[in-house]
CSV table of C-alpha atoms in Angstrom, one decimal:
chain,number,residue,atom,x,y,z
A,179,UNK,CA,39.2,69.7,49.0
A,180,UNK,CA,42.3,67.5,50.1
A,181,UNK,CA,42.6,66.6,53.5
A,182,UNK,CA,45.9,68.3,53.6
A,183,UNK,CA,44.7,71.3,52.7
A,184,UNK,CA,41.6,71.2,55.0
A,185,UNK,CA,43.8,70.8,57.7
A,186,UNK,CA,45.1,74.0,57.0
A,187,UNK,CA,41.6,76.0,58.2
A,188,UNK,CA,42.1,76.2,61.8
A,189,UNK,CA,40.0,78.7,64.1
A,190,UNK,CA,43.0,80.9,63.1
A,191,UNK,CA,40.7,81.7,59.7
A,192,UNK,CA,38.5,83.5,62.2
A,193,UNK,CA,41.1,86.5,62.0
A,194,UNK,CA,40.8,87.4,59.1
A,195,UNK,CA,36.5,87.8,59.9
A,196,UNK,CA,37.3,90.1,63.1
A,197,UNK,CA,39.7,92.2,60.9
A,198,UNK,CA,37.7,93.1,58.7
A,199,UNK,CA,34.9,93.9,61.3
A,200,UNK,CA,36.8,96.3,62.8
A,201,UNK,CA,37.8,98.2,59.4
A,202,UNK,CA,33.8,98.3,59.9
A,203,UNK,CA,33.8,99.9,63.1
A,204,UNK,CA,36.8,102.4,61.7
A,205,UNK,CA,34.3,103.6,58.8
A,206,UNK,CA,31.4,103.4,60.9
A,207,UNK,CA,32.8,106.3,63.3
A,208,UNK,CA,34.6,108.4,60.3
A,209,UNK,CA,30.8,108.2,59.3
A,210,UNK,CA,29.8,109.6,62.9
A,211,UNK,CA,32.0,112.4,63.2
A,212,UNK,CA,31.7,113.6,59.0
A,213,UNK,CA,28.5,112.6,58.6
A,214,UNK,CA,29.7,111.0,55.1
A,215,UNK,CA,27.2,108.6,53.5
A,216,UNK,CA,30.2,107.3,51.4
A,217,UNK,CA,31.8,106.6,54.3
A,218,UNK,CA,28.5,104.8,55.8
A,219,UNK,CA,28.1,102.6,52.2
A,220,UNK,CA,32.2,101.6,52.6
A,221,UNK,CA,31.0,100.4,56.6
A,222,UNK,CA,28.3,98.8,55.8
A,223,UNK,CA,30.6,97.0,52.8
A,224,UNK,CA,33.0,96.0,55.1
A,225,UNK,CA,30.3,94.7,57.5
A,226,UNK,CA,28.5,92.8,54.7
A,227,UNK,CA,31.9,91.0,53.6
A,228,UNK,CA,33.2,90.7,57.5
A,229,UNK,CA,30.5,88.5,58.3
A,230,UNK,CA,30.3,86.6,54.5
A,231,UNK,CA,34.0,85.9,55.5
A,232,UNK,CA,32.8,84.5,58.7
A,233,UNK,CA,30.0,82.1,57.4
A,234,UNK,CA,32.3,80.6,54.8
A,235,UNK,CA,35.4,80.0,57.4
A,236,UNK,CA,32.8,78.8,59.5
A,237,UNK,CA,31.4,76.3,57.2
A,238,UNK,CA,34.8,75.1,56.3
A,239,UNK,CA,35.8,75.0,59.9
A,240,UNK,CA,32.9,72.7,60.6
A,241,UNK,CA,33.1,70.6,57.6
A,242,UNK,CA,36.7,70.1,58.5
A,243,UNK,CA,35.7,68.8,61.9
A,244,UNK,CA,33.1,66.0,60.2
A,245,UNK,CA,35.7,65.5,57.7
A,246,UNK,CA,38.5,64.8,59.6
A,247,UNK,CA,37.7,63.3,62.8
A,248,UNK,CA,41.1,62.5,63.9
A,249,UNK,CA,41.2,66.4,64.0
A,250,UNK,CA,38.3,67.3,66.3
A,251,UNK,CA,40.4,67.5,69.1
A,252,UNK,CA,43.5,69.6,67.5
A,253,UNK,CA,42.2,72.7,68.8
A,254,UNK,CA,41.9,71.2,72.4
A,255,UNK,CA,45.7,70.3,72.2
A,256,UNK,CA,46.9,73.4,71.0
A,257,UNK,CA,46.4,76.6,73.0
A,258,UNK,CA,46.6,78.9,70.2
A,259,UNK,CA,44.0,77.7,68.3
A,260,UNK,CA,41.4,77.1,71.3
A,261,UNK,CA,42.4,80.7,72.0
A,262,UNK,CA,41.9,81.5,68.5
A,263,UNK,CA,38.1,79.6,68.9
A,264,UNK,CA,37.0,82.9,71.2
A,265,UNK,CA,36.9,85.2,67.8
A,266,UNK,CA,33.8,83.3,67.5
A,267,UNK,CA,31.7,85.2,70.6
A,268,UNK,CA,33.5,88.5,69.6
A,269,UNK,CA,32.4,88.5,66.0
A,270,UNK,CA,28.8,87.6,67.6
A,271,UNK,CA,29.2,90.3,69.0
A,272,UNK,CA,30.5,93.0,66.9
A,273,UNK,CA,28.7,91.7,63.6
A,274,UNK,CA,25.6,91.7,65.4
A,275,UNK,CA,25.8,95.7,67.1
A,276,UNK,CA,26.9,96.8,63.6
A,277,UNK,CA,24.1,95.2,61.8
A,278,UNK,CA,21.6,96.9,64.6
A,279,UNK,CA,23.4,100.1,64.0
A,280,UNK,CA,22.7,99.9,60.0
A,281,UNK,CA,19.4,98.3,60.0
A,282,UNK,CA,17.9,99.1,63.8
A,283,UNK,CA,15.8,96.8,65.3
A,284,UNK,CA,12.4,95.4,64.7
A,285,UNK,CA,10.5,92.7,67.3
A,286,UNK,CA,11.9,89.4,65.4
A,287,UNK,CA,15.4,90.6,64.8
A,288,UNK,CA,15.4,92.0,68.7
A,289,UNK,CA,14.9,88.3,69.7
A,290,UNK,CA,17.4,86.8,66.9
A,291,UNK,CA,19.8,89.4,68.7
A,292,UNK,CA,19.2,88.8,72.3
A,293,UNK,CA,19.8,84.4,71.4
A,294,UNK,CA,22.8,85.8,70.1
A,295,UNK,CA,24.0,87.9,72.9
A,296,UNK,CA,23.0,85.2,75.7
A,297,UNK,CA,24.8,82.6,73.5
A,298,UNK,CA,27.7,83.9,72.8
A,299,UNK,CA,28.1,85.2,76.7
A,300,UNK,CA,27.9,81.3,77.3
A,301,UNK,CA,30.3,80.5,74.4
A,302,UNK,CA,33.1,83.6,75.8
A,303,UNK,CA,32.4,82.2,79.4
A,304,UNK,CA,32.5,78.5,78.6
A,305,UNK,CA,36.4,79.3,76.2
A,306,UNK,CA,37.8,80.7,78.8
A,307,UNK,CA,37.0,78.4,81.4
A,308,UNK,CA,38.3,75.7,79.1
A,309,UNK,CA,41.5,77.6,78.3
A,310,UNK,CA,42.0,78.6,82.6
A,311,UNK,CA,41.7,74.5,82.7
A,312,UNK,CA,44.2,73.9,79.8
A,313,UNK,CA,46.9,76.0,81.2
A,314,UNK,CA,46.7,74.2,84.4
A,315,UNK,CA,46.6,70.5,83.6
A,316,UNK,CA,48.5,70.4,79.8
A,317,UNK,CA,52.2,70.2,79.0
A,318,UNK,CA,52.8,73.1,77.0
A,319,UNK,CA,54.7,74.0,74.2
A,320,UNK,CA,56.8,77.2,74.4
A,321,UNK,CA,55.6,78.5,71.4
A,322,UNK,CA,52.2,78.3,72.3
A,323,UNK,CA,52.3,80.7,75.3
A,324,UNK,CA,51.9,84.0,73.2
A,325,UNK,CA,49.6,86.6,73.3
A,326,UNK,CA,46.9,84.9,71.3
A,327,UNK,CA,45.9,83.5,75.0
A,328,UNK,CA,44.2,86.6,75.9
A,329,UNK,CA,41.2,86.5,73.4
A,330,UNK,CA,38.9,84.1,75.7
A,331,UNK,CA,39.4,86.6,78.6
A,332,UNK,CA,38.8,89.6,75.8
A,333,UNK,CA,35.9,88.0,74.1
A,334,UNK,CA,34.0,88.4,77.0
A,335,UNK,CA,34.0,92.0,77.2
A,336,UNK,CA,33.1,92.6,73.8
A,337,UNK,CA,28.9,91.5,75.4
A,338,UNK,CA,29.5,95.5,75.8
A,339,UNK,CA,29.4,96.4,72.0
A,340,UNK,CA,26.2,94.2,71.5
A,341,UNK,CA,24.3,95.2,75.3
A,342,UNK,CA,24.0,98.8,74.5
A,343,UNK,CA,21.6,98.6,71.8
A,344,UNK,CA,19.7,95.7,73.2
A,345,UNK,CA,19.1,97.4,76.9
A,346,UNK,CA,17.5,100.5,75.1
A,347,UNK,CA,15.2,98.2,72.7
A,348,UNK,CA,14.3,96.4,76.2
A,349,UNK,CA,14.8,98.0,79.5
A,350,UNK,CA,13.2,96.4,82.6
A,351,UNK,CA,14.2,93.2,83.7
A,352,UNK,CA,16.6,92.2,80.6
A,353,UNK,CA,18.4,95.5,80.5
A,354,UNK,CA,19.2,95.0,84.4
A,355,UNK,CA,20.1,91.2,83.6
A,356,UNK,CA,22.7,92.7,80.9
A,357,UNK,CA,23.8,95.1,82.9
A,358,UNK,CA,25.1,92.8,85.5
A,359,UNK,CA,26.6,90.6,83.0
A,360,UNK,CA,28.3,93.5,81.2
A,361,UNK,CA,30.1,94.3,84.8
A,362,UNK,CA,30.8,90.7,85.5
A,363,UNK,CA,32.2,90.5,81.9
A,364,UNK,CA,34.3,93.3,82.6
A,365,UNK,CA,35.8,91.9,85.8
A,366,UNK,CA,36.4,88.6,84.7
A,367,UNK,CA,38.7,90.0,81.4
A,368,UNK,CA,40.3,92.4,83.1
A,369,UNK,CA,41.8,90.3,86.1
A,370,UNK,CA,42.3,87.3,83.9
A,371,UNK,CA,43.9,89.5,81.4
A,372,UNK,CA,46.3,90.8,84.2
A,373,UNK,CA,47.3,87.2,85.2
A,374,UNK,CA,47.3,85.1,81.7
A,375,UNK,CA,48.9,88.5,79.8
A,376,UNK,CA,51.4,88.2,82.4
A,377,UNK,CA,51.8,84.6,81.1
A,378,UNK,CA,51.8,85.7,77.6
A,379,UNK,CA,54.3,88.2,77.9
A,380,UNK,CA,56.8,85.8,79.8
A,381,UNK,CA,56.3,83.5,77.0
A,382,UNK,CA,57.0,86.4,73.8
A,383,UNK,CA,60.4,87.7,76.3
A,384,UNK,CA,61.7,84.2,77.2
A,385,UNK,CA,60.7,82.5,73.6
A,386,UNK,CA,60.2,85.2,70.8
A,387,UNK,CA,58.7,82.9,68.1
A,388,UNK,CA,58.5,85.0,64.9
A,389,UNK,CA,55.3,83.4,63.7
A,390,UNK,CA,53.3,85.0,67.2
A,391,UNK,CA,55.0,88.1,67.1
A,392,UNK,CA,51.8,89.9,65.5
A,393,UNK,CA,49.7,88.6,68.6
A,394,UNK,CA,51.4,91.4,70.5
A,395,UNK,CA,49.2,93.7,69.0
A,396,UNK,CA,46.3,91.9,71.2
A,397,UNK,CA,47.7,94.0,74.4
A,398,UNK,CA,47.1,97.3,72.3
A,399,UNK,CA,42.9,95.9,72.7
A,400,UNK,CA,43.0,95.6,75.9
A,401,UNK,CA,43.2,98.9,77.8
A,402,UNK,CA,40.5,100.1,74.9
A,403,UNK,CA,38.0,97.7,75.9
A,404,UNK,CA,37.9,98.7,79.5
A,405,UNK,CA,37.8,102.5,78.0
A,406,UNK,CA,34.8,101.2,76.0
A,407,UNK,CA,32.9,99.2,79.0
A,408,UNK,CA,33.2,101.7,81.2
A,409,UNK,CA,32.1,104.7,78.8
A,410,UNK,CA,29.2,101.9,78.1
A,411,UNK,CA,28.5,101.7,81.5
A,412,UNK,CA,28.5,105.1,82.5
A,413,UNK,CA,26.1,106.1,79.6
A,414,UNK,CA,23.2,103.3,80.5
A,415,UNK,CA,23.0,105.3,83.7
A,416,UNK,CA,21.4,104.3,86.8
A,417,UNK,CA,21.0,100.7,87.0
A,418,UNK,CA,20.3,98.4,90.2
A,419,UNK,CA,21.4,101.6,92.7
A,420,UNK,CA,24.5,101.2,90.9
A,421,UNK,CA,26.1,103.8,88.5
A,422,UNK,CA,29.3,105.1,87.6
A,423,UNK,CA,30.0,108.8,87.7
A,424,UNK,CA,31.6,110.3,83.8
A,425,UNK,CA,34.0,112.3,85.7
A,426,UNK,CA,35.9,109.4,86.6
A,427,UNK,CA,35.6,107.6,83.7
A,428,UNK,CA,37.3,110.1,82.2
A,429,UNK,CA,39.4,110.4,84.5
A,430,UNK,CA,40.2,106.3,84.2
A,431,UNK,CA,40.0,106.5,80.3
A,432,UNK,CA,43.0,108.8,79.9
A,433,UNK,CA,44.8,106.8,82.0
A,434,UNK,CA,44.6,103.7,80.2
A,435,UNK,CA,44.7,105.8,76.8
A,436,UNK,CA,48.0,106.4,77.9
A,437,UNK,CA,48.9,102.9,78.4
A,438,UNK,CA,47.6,101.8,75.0
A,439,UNK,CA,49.7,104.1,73.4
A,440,UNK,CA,52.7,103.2,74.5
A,441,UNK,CA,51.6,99.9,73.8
A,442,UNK,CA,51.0,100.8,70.5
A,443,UNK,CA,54.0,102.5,69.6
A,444,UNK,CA,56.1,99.5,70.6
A,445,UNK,CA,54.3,97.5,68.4
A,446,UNK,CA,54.4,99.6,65.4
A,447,UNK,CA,58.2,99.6,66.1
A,448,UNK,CA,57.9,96.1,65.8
A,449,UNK,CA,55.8,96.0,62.6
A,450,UNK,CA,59.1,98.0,60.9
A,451,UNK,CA,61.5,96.2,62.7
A,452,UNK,CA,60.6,92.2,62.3
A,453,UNK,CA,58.0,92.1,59.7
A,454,UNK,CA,56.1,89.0,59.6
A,455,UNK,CA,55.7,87.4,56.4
A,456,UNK,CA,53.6,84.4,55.0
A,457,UNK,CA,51.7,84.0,58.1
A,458,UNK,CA,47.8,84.3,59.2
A,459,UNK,CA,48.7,85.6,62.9
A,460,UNK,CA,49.4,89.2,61.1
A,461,UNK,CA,45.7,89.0,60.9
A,462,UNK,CA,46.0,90.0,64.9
A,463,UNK,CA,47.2,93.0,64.1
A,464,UNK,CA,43.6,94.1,63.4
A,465,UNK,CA,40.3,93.6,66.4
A,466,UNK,CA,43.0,95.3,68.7
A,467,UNK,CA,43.9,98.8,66.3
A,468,UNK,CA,39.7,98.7,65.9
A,469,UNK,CA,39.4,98.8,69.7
A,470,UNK,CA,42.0,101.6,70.1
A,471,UNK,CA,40.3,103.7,67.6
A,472,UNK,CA,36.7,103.4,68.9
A,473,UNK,CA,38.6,104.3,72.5
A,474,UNK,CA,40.3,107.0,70.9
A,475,UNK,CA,36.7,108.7,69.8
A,476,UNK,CA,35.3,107.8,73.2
A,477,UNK,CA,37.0,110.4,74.8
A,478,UNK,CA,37.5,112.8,71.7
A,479,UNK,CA,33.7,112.8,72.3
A,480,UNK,CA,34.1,114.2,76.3
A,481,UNK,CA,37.0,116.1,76.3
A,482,UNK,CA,37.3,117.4,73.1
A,483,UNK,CA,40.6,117.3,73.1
A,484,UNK,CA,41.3,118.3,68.7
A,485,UNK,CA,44.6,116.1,68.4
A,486,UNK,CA,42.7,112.9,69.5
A,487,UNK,CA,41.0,113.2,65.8
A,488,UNK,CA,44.5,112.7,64.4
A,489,UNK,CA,45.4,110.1,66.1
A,490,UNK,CA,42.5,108.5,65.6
A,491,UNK,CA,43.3,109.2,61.3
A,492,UNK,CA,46.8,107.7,62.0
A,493,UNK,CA,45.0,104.6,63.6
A,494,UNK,CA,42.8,104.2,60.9
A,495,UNK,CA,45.4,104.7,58.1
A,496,UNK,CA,47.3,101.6,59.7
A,497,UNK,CA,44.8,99.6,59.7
A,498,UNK,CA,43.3,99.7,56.3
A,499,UNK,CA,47.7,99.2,55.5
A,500,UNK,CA,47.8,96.0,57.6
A,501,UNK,CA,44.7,95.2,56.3
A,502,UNK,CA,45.5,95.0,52.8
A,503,UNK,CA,49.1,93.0,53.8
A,504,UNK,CA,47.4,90.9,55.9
A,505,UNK,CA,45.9,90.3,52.5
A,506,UNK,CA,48.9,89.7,50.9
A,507,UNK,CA,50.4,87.5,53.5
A,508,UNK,CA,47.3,84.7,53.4
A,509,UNK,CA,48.0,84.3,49.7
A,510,UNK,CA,51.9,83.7,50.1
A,511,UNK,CA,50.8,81.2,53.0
A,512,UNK,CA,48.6,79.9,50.6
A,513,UNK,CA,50.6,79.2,48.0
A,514,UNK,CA,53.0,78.2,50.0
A,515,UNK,CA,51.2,75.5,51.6
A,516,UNK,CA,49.8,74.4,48.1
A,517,UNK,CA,53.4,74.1,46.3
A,518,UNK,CA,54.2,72.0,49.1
A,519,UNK,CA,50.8,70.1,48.9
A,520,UNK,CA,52.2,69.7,45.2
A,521,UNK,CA,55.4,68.7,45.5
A,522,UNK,CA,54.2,66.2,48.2
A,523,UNK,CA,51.3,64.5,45.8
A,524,UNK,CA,54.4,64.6,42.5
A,525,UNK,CA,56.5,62.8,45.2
A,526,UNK,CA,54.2,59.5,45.7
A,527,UNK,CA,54.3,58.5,41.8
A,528,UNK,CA,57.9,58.9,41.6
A,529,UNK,CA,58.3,56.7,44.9
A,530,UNK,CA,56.0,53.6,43.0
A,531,UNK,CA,58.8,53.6,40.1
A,532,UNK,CA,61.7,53.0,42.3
A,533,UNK,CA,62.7,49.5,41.9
């Protein structure tokens, strides 16, 4: 592979992995409320090939690094892509809990899961640390304040998908130990989300580069999350004298519901109104519509309310849509990138015949 086109796989790649995770997560609740064992083969597909997309990127990702050394450091000099670096934690995370959910748990894959979870805490910490220290000492670019900023912050609180299943396998001292981190990680996203997606929204108002606008989706992910910890948190139950009553995570989860949808209906504006074409950012489009549709069952589940289910269809009929054109966009930024690659390598020849 040419160096030029090496260059190309930044941790942006990493989109296109979570994307299709959370088409997963879609399939895997349509499977919880119909009880469909089609629709548990098509989630467990979608798992299978999310995280097949993963190791590949990954590899190439890597490889890139050793093969282009001058390059090791691009992701440290551009905030989008160290940003881009925390889908690496979240699809940890997420691949991991829907493997568990599929396959369950014996003693060796229990440990292999428990590395994962403490490492990719460390790893979701560690980003967003570096990105906090970024911000504050780089010169930045205006087109790299965007919404793609808040991922360190949200990778963090996606421990929660992965700590459920791992405190009932263990209970005692490690369930207590994830516990805490699962409210730490909740704290930490939540008030650096209110501070850097202040930032990030700034930077879409003041700049409005067409090439982020799909990051603005990310906001839609945000309010779901906290919906998702604290139904998480509420369900593991008494925990250090500390609990959290379901009344008033209802309560709060309707709230923010409210939020996200009107998050989400400005967006979808958006999609109509400024399509984005032959880019890999409209690969954002899909962790956060994932997060809003698992939200969206979390409290069809407890209050029962019948036109949440609809919703929740019209969520998961846009994604599998932006799904397939996020598709279709990587392959005209594909071949876009390789014409040029083309017409740069047909360009040298002709240069040597000059007199």
């Amino acid at each position: 592979m040419r160096k030029s086109t090496l260059s190309l796989f930044g941790s942006e790649w990493f989109g296109i992995a979570i994307s299709t995770l959370a088409l997963a997560q879609v399939y895997i609740l349509v499977f919880g409320e119909t009880g469909s064992i089609y629709m548990r083969y098509v989630a467990e597909a979608f798992t299978v090939l999310g995280i097949s997309i993963f190791v590949v990127v990954f590899s190439i990702w890597v490889y890139r690094g050793f093969a282009m050394k001058d390059r090791v450091f691009s992701h440290w000099n551009n905030l989008t892509r160290l940003s881009f670096t925390a889908l690496i934690p979240i699809i940890g995370f997420l691949g991991d809990y829907q493997l568990i959910y599929f396959f369950g748990l014996s003693p060796v894959t229990a440990e292999l899961s428990l590395i994962d979870y403490y490492g990719n805490y460390v790893l979701a910490l560690v980003l967003g640390v570096l990105l906090g220290h970024r911000l504050y000492t780089k010169v930045i670019n205006a087109g790299e304040i965007n919404y793609a900023i808040v991922i360190p912050p949200l990778a963090i609180g996606t421990s929660v998908f992965l700590a459920g299943p791992l405190m009932a396998y263990y209970g005692g001292l490690e369930a207590q130990t994830m516990y805490f981190l699962v409210l730490m990680g909740l704290g930490i996203f939540f008030f650096l989300y209110i501070f850097i997606g202040s930032l990030a929204l700034a930077g879409h108002v003041s700049t409005k580069v067409p090439n982020t606008l799909p990051t603005t989706m990310l906001p839609v992910g945000i309010s779901s999350l906290i919906i998702i910890n604290l139904f998480a948190i509420a369900g593991f139950g008494k925990v250090d004298q500390i609990s959290l009553a379901l009344p008033t995570v209802e309560f709060l989860s309707v709230i923010l519901w409210g939020f996200e949808v009107w998050n989400f209906l400005v967006v979808l504006i958006l999609i109509f109104t400024n399509p984005t074409v032959g880019t890999l950012s409209i690969w954002a489009y899909g962790f956060p519509l994932g997060l809003f549709a698992t939200s969206t069952v979390k409290i069809f589940t407890f209050t029962k309310f019948p036109d949440l289910l609809w919703i929740f269809v019209a969520i998961g009929i846009m994604l599998n849509i932006l799904w397939v054109y996020a598709w279709m966009n990587t392959g005209i930024f594909m071949r876009r990138k390789l014409r040029e690659e083309t017409m740069e390598r047909n360009a040298v020849p002709n240069q040597k015949t000059l007199p």
